[in-house]
PDB file of C-alpha atoms in Angstrom:
ATOM      1  CA  UNK A1305       0.052  -0.159   0.413  1.00  0.00           C
ATOM      2  CA  UNK A1306       1.006   3.075  -1.027  1.00  0.00           C
ATOM      3  CA  UNK A1307      -0.042   6.242   0.996  1.00  0.00           C
ATOM      4  CA  UNK A1308       0.265   9.697  -1.199  1.00  0.00           C
ATOM      5  CA  UNK A1309      -1.575  11.973   1.408  1.00  0.00           C
ATOM      6  CA  UNK A1310      -3.545  12.368   4.134  1.00  0.00           C
ATOM      7  CA  UNK A1311      -6.779  14.681   4.575  1.00  0.00           C
ATOM      8  CA  UNK A1312      -7.829  15.667   7.900  1.00  0.00           C
ATOM      9  CA  UNK A1313     -11.058  17.618   8.735  1.00  0.00           C
ATOM     10  CA  UNK A1314     -11.904  19.174  12.530  1.00  0.00           C
ATOM     11  CA  UNK A1315     -10.370  16.299  14.285  1.00  0.00           C
ATOM     12  CA  UNK A1316      -8.607  15.999  17.603  1.00  0.00           C
ATOM     13  CA  UNK A1317      -5.782  14.811  18.429  1.00  0.00           C
ATOM     14  CA  UNK A1318      -3.620  14.556  21.168  1.00  0.00           C
ATOM     15  CA  UNK A1319       0.145  13.578  21.774  1.00  0.00           C
ATOM     16  CA  UNK A1320       1.581  12.500  25.876  1.00  0.00           C
ATOM     17  CA  UNK A1321       4.548  14.881  26.273  1.00  0.00           C
ATOM     18  CA  UNK A1322       6.841  12.018  27.148  1.00  0.00           C
ATOM     19  CA  UNK A1323       5.413   8.471  24.811  1.00  0.00           C
ATOM     20  CA  UNK A1324       7.704   6.559  28.037  1.00  0.00           C
ATOM     21  CA  UNK A1325       5.629   8.020  30.018  1.00  0.00           C
ATOM     22  CA  UNK A1326       2.362   5.942  30.420  1.00  0.00           C
ATOM     23  CA  UNK A1327       0.936   8.771  32.601  1.00  0.00           C
ATOM     24  CA  UNK A1328       2.417  11.128  31.312  1.00  0.00           C
ATOM     25  CA  UNK A1329       0.691  14.954  30.025  1.00  0.00           C
ATOM     26  CA  UNK A1330      -1.527  15.217  27.154  1.00  0.00           C
ATOM     27  CA  UNK A1331      -0.447  18.269  24.572  1.00  0.00           C
ATOM     28  CA  UNK A1332      -4.133  18.455  22.608  1.00  0.00           C
ATOM     29  CA  UNK A1333      -4.669  19.905  19.215  1.00  0.00           C
ATOM     30  CA  UNK A1334      -8.195  20.746  18.492  1.00  0.00           C
ATOM     31  CA  UNK A1335     -10.144  20.809  15.016  1.00  0.00           C
ATOM     32  CA  UNK A1336      -7.069  20.177  13.216  1.00  0.00           C
ATOM     33  CA  UNK A1337      -7.639  19.886   9.235  1.00  0.00           C
ATOM     34  CA  UNK A1338      -4.940  19.503   7.139  1.00  0.00           C
ATOM     35  CA  UNK A1339      -3.766  18.464   3.570  1.00  0.00           C
ATOM     36  CA  UNK A1340       0.146  16.775   3.205  1.00  0.00           C
ATOM     37  CA  UNK A1341       0.720  15.306   0.009  1.00  0.00           C
ATOM     38  CA  UNK A1342       3.631  13.001  -0.571  1.00  0.00           C
ATOM     39  CA  UNK A1343       5.199  13.401  -3.461  1.00  0.00           C
ATOM     40  CA  UNK A1344       8.430  12.051  -4.944  1.00  0.00           C
ATOM     41  CA  UNK A1345      11.258  12.630  -1.636  1.00  0.00           C
ATOM     42  CA  UNK A1346       9.307  15.652  -0.835  1.00  0.00           C
ATOM     43  CA  UNK A1347       6.129  15.800   1.899  1.00  0.00           C
ATOM     44  CA  UNK A1348       4.425  19.356   0.631  1.00  0.00           C
ATOM     45  CA  UNK A1349       2.095  20.940   3.997  1.00  0.00           C
ATOM     46  CA  UNK A1350      -0.670  22.235   1.830  1.00  0.00           C
ATOM     47  CA  UNK A1351      -2.127  22.810   5.351  1.00  0.00           C
ATOM     48  CA  UNK A1352      -2.303  22.209   8.609  1.00  0.00           C
ATOM     49  CA  UNK A1353      -4.375  24.385  11.331  1.00  0.00           C
ATOM     50  CA  UNK A1354      -5.982  23.395  14.679  1.00  0.00           C
ATOM     51  CA  UNK A1355      -6.488  25.181  17.739  1.00  0.00           C
ATOM     52  CA  UNK A1356      -3.527  24.781  20.114  1.00  0.00           C
ATOM     53  CA  UNK A1357      -4.207  25.209  23.926  1.00  0.00           C
ATOM     54  CA  UNK A1358      -5.701  28.508  22.870  1.00  0.00           C
ATOM     55  CA  UNK A1359      -3.876  29.270  20.189  1.00  0.00           C
ATOM     56  CA  UNK A1360      -4.507  29.161  15.903  1.00  0.00           C
ATOM     57  CA  UNK A1361      -1.753  27.415  14.503  1.00  0.00           C
ATOM     58  CA  UNK A1362      -1.535  27.427  11.089  1.00  0.00           C
ATOM     59  CA  UNK A1363       0.995  25.578   9.167  1.00  0.00           C
ATOM     60  CA  UNK A1364       2.814  25.483   5.989  1.00  0.00           C
ATOM     61  CA  UNK A1365       5.410  23.875   4.106  1.00  0.00           C
ATOM     62  CA  UNK A1366       7.951  21.212   2.149  1.00  0.00           C
ATOM     63  CA  UNK A1367      10.349  18.467   3.591  1.00  0.00           C
ATOM     64  CA  UNK A1368      12.686  16.550   1.821  1.00  0.00           C
ATOM     65  CA  UNK A1369      11.425  13.293   2.986  1.00  0.00           C
ATOM     66  CA  UNK A1370      14.291  11.285   5.232  1.00  0.00           C
ATOM     67  CA  UNK A1371      16.468   8.643   2.841  1.00  0.00           C
ATOM     68  CA  UNK A1372      15.709   4.885   3.265  1.00  0.00           C
ATOM     69  CA  UNK A1373      18.866   3.043   4.756  1.00  0.00           C
ATOM     70  CA  UNK A1374      20.652   0.869   2.144  1.00  0.00           C
ATOM     71  CA  UNK A1375      22.239  -1.587   4.893  1.00  0.00           C
ATOM     72  CA  UNK A1376      21.489  -2.494   8.280  1.00  0.00           C
ATOM     73  CA  UNK A1377      24.541  -0.305   9.395  1.00  0.00           C
ATOM     74  CA  UNK A1378      22.504   2.583   7.967  1.00  0.00           C
ATOM     75  CA  UNK A1379      19.713   1.531   9.420  1.00  0.00           C
ATOM     76  CA  UNK A1380      21.185   1.410  13.015  1.00  0.00           C
ATOM     77  CA  UNK A1381      22.466   4.595  12.121  1.00  0.00           C
ATOM     78  CA  UNK A1382      19.236   5.820  11.691  1.00  0.00           C
ATOM     79  CA  UNK A1383      17.747   4.575  14.852  1.00  0.00           C
ATOM     80  CA  UNK A1384      20.290   5.775  16.536  1.00  0.00           C
ATOM     81  CA  UNK A1385      19.918   9.682  14.961  1.00  0.00           C
ATOM     82  CA  UNK A1386      16.090   8.803  15.885  1.00  0.00           C
ATOM     83  CA  UNK A1387      17.143   8.683  19.634  1.00  0.00           C
ATOM     84  CA  UNK A1388      18.966  11.666  19.430  1.00  0.00           C
ATOM     85  CA  UNK A1389      16.034  13.713  18.042  1.00  0.00           C
ATOM     86  CA  UNK A1390      13.749  12.514  20.655  1.00  0.00           C
ATOM     87  CA  UNK A1391      16.061  13.246  23.337  1.00  0.00           C
ATOM     88  CA  UNK A1392      16.581  17.073  21.643  1.00  0.00           C
ATOM     89  CA  UNK A1393      12.018  17.044  21.937  1.00  0.00           C
ATOM     90  CA  UNK A1394      12.190  16.023  25.185  1.00  0.00           C
ATOM     91  CA  UNK A1395      15.075  19.070  26.066  1.00  0.00           C
ATOM     92  CA  UNK A1396      12.433  21.370  24.621  1.00  0.00           C
ATOM     93  CA  UNK A1397       8.575  19.775  25.523  1.00  0.00           C
ATOM     94  CA  UNK A1398       8.902  22.167  28.725  1.00  0.00           C
ATOM     95  CA  UNK A1399       9.434  25.047  27.412  1.00  0.00           C
ATOM     96  CA  UNK A1400       6.730  23.742  24.733  1.00  0.00           C
ATOM     97  CA  UNK A1401       4.511  23.470  27.642  1.00  0.00           C
ATOM     98  CA  UNK A1402       5.373  25.739  29.750  1.00  0.00           C
ATOM     99  CA  UNK A1403       4.446  28.559  27.162  1.00  0.00           C
ATOM    100  CA  UNK A1404       1.331  26.482  26.164  1.00  0.00           C
ATOM    101  CA  UNK A1405       0.036  26.704  29.670  1.00  0.00           C
ATOM    102  CA  UNK A1406       1.214  30.470  30.164  1.00  0.00           C
ATOM    103  CA  UNK A1407      -0.902  31.246  27.460  1.00  0.00           C
ATOM    104  CA  UNK A1408      -4.063  29.548  29.361  1.00  0.00           C
ATOM    105  CA  UNK A1409      -4.159  32.698  32.121  1.00  0.00           C
ATOM    106  CA  UNK A1410      -4.982  35.420  29.281  1.00  0.00           C
ATOM    107  CA  UNK A1411      -8.304  36.561  27.960  1.00  0.00           C
ATOM    108  CA  UNK A1412      -8.380  37.382  24.469  1.00  0.00           C
ATOM    109  CA  UNK A1413     -10.414  39.851  22.205  1.00  0.00           C
ATOM    110  CA  UNK A1414      -9.811  36.989  19.536  1.00  0.00           C
ATOM    111  CA  UNK A1415      -7.785  33.747  19.645  1.00  0.00           C
ATOM    112  CA  UNK A1416      -4.033  34.888  19.248  1.00  0.00           C
ATOM    113  CA  UNK A1417      -2.889  32.909  15.923  1.00  0.00           C
ATOM    114  CA  UNK A1418       0.867  31.377  15.241  1.00  0.00           C
ATOM    115  CA  UNK A1419       1.420  30.444  11.471  1.00  0.00           C
ATOM    116  CA  UNK A1420       4.381  29.118  10.584  1.00  0.00           C
ATOM    117  CA  UNK A1421       5.975  28.122   7.847  1.00  0.00           C
ATOM    118  CA  UNK A1422       9.278  25.257   7.140  1.00  0.00           C
ATOM    119  CA  UNK A1423      11.436  24.047   4.865  1.00  0.00           C
ATOM    120  CA  UNK A1424      14.655  21.904   5.005  1.00  0.00           C
ATOM    121  CA  UNK A1425      15.634  17.905   4.905  1.00  0.00           C
ATOM    122  CA  UNK A1426      14.654  15.597   7.564  1.00  0.00           C
ATOM    123  CA  UNK A1427      17.526  14.126   7.019  1.00  0.00           C
ATOM    124  CA  UNK A1428      18.715  17.400   8.366  1.00  0.00           C
ATOM    125  CA  UNK A1429      16.349  18.785  10.803  1.00  0.00           C
ATOM    126  CA  UNK A1430      19.384  20.836  12.634  1.00  0.00           C
ATOM    127  CA  UNK A1431      19.369  22.889   9.290  1.00  0.00           C
ATOM    128  CA  UNK A1432      15.315  23.548   9.128  1.00  0.00           C
ATOM    129  CA  UNK A1433      14.270  26.464   8.268  1.00  0.00           C
ATOM    130  CA  UNK A1434      10.886  28.418   9.913  1.00  0.00           C
ATOM    131  CA  UNK A1435       9.148  31.236   9.555  1.00  0.00           C
ATOM    132  CA  UNK A1436       7.107  32.062  12.436  1.00  0.00           C
ATOM    133  CA  UNK A1437       4.230  34.971  12.634  1.00  0.00           C
ATOM    134  CA  UNK A1438       2.299  35.865  16.179  1.00  0.00           C
ATOM    135  CA  UNK A1439      -0.957  38.013  15.951  1.00  0.00           C
ATOM    136  CA  UNK A1440      -2.699  38.903  18.940  1.00  0.00           C
ATOM    137  CA  UNK A1441      -5.742  41.436  19.900  1.00  0.00           C
ATOM    138  CA  UNK A1442      -7.104  42.687  23.109  1.00  0.00           C
ATOM    139  CA  UNK A1443      -4.568  40.383  25.785  1.00  0.00           C
ATOM    140  CA  UNK A1444      -5.853  40.467  29.223  1.00  0.00           C
ATOM    141  CA  UNK A1445      -4.096  38.877  32.350  1.00  0.00           C
ATOM    142  CA  UNK A1446      -5.734  40.761  35.653  1.00  0.00           C
ATOM    143  CA  UNK A1447      -5.088  44.499  34.990  1.00  0.00           C
ATOM    144  CA  UNK A1448      -2.655  44.071  31.667  1.00  0.00           C
ATOM    145  CA  UNK A1449      -3.675  44.973  28.744  1.00  0.00           C
ATOM    146  CA  UNK A1450      -1.995  44.800  25.185  1.00  0.00           C
ATOM    147  CA  UNK A1451      -4.804  45.797  22.668  1.00  0.00           C
ATOM    148  CA  UNK A1452      -2.400  44.584  19.843  1.00  0.00           C
ATOM    149  CA  UNK A1453       0.438  42.487  19.521  1.00  0.00           C
ATOM    150  CA  UNK A1454       2.306  40.965  16.430  1.00  0.00           C
ATOM    151  CA  UNK A1455       5.899  39.144  16.055  1.00  0.00           C
ATOM    152  CA  UNK A1456       7.915  37.617  13.517  1.00  0.00           C
ATOM    153  CA  UNK A1457      10.892  35.060  14.043  1.00  0.00           C
ATOM    154  CA  UNK A1458      13.225  32.971  10.956  1.00  0.00           C
TER     155      UNK A1458
END
């Protein structure tokens, strides 16, 4: 069976923060709609949108798929690289979780929005490129108010 793409509409998806810990807190994406195409050696993220801790998330991009291992040694190296990537993600997950929890403390006139565009080669995740655009209006936390917030990062 060959998979050529993925279409999701209004799905709810949850991932454990720590897959090795059965009672780990879950990270959830709600109202996820996505269209992802697998064409040749590329993964084309045409659109992936959903809600993450009250933040409207939108992702687009184009990624080179990892090359399949050609030998047992390459397979062993690929598994080791995957273990290293997972370890790096674990280091960053606490930051992601804390940022998401902070967002819960704010009231907003409209959902804050984060647009992400990602490009690169999945064989070299350390070289992936991403641009981010965050917008929010009417942020409130207690007596503090921010009428408009916009931030861009690459």
